[in-house]
Amino acid sequence: MRGRGRPGGRAARVRRPAEPLGFPVDEEAVRRVLDVVGRIPPGNVSSYGEVAKAAGVGARYVGRVLRERGDTVAWWRVVRVDGSSHDLDRAAAHWDREGIPRAGRAGERVAMERAALDSHELTQKPSNAQA
């Protein structure tokens, strides 16, 4: 028998209840992400992908952790690979305060070639784990 109410006879997807953070939570993975972000010193940044490599998770997972628990670390030090931020208005004030070099016509990105740390560098630094 075909599913009801959907074209082609497909049954509607049943949504599972959301996890407390809105995604499947692995507390150890969350801790690793926050620890790696805590290793980025003032004046430097890293990309979601490099943080992900150092923490052993995916880049999107890093973004989700920072969205839900980023207030405990310096979230503005994690940027897209091109140096842009998901929240330029808020990040820019932090970048300026820390002297993070900017790029782009209006300084809308971090100058990655001058400020970015890669996953290897992140695993070598001690964690300060505070914003």
Coordinates of C-alpha atoms in Angstrom, one line a residue:
M1 CA 0.0 0.0 0.0
R2 CA 1.3 3.5 -0.9
G3 CA 1.6 6.3 1.7
R4 CA -1.2 8.7 2.0
G5 CA -1.3 12.4 1.3
R6 CA 2.0 12.8 -0.6
P7 CA 2.6 12.8 -4.3
G8 CA 3.9 9.5 -5.6
G9 CA 2.6 7.7 -2.5
R10 CA 5.4 8.7 -0.2
A11 CA 4.6 8.8 3.5
A12 CA 5.2 12.1 5.3
R13 CA 8.5 12.2 7.4
V14 CA 8.0 11.8 11.1
R15 CA 10.0 14.4 13.0
R16 CA 11.8 13.2 16.1
P17 CA 11.8 15.5 19.1
A18 CA 14.6 18.0 19.0
E19 CA 17.7 17.4 21.1
P20 CA 18.4 20.0 23.8
L21 CA 20.7 21.9 21.5
G22 CA 18.6 21.4 18.4
F23 CA 21.0 18.7 17.0
P24 CA 22.4 15.4 18.2
V25 CA 24.6 16.2 21.1
D26 CA 27.9 14.4 21.8
E27 CA 29.1 16.2 24.9
E28 CA 32.7 15.0 24.3
A29 CA 32.6 16.5 20.8
V30 CA 31.1 19.7 22.1
R31 CA 33.9 19.9 24.7
R32 CA 36.6 19.3 22.0
V33 CA 35.1 22.1 19.8
L34 CA 35.0 24.6 22.7
D35 CA 38.5 23.6 23.8
V36 CA 39.9 24.1 20.3
V37 CA 38.2 27.5 19.9
G38 CA 39.7 28.4 23.3
R39 CA 43.1 27.8 21.9
I40 CA 42.8 30.6 19.4
P41 CA 44.7 33.5 20.9
P42 CA 43.6 37.1 20.7
G43 CA 44.6 38.7 17.4
N44 CA 44.2 35.4 15.5
V45 CA 41.4 33.5 13.9
S46 CA 40.7 30.1 12.4
S47 CA 38.2 28.8 9.9
Y48 CA 35.3 26.5 10.8
G49 CA 37.1 23.7 8.8
E50 CA 40.4 24.0 10.6
V51 CA 38.6 24.0 14.0
A52 CA 36.7 21.0 12.8
K53 CA 39.9 19.1 11.8
A54 CA 41.5 19.8 15.2
A55 CA 38.3 18.7 17.1
G56 CA 37.6 15.7 15.0
V57 CA 34.2 16.8 13.8
G58 CA 32.6 18.4 10.8
A59 CA 32.7 22.1 10.0
R60 CA 28.9 22.4 10.3
Y61 CA 29.0 20.8 13.7
V62 CA 31.5 23.5 14.8
G63 CA 29.0 26.2 13.6
R64 CA 26.1 24.6 15.5
V65 CA 28.1 24.3 18.7
L66 CA 29.1 27.9 18.4
R67 CA 25.6 29.0 17.7
E68 CA 24.3 27.2 20.8
R69 CA 27.2 27.5 23.2
G70 CA 29.5 30.1 21.6
D71 CA 28.9 32.6 24.4
T72 CA 31.4 30.7 26.5
V73 CA 34.3 31.2 24.0
A74 CA 35.6 33.8 21.6
W75 CA 33.3 32.8 18.8
W76 CA 34.4 35.8 16.7
R77 CA 37.7 34.1 16.2
V78 CA 36.1 31.4 14.1
V79 CA 35.4 32.6 10.6
R80 CA 34.6 31.2 7.1
V81 CA 37.5 30.2 5.0
D82 CA 37.4 33.5 3.1
G83 CA 37.7 35.4 6.4
S84 CA 34.1 36.5 6.6
S85 CA 31.9 36.2 9.7
H86 CA 28.3 35.0 10.1
D87 CA 27.7 38.1 12.2
L88 CA 30.0 40.9 10.9
D89 CA 28.3 43.7 13.0
R90 CA 29.2 42.0 16.3
A91 CA 32.4 40.3 15.2
A92 CA 34.0 43.5 13.8
A93 CA 34.0 45.2 17.2
H94 CA 35.9 42.2 18.7
W95 CA 38.3 42.1 15.8
D96 CA 39.1 45.8 16.2
R97 CA 39.6 45.5 19.9
E98 CA 42.0 42.5 19.4
G99 CA 43.8 44.1 16.4
I100 CA 42.8 41.3 14.1
P101 CA 43.9 42.4 10.6
R102 CA 41.1 43.1 8.1
A103 CA 40.7 42.7 4.4
G104 CA 38.2 43.6 1.7
R105 CA 37.2 47.1 0.5
A106 CA 35.3 47.8 3.6
G107 CA 37.3 45.6 6.0
E108 CA 34.4 43.1 6.0
R109 CA 36.7 40.1 6.3
V110 CA 39.7 39.0 8.3
A111 CA 43.1 39.0 6.4
M112 CA 43.5 35.2 6.7
E113 CA 47.0 35.2 5.3
R114 CA 48.1 37.3 8.3
A115 CA 45.8 36.1 11.2
A116 CA 44.7 32.5 10.5
L117 CA 45.9 29.4 12.4
D118 CA 45.6 26.0 10.9
S119 CA 44.5 22.8 12.7
H120 CA 48.1 21.8 13.4
E121 CA 48.8 25.1 15.1
L122 CA 45.6 24.8 17.1
T123 CA 46.5 21.4 18.5
Q124 CA 49.9 22.8 19.6
K125 CA 48.6 25.8 21.6
P126 CA 47.4 25.5 25.2
S127 CA 43.8 26.2 25.8
N128 CA 42.7 29.4 27.5
A129 CA 39.0 28.5 26.9
Q130 CA 37.7 31.9 27.8
A131 CA 36.2 34.7 25.7

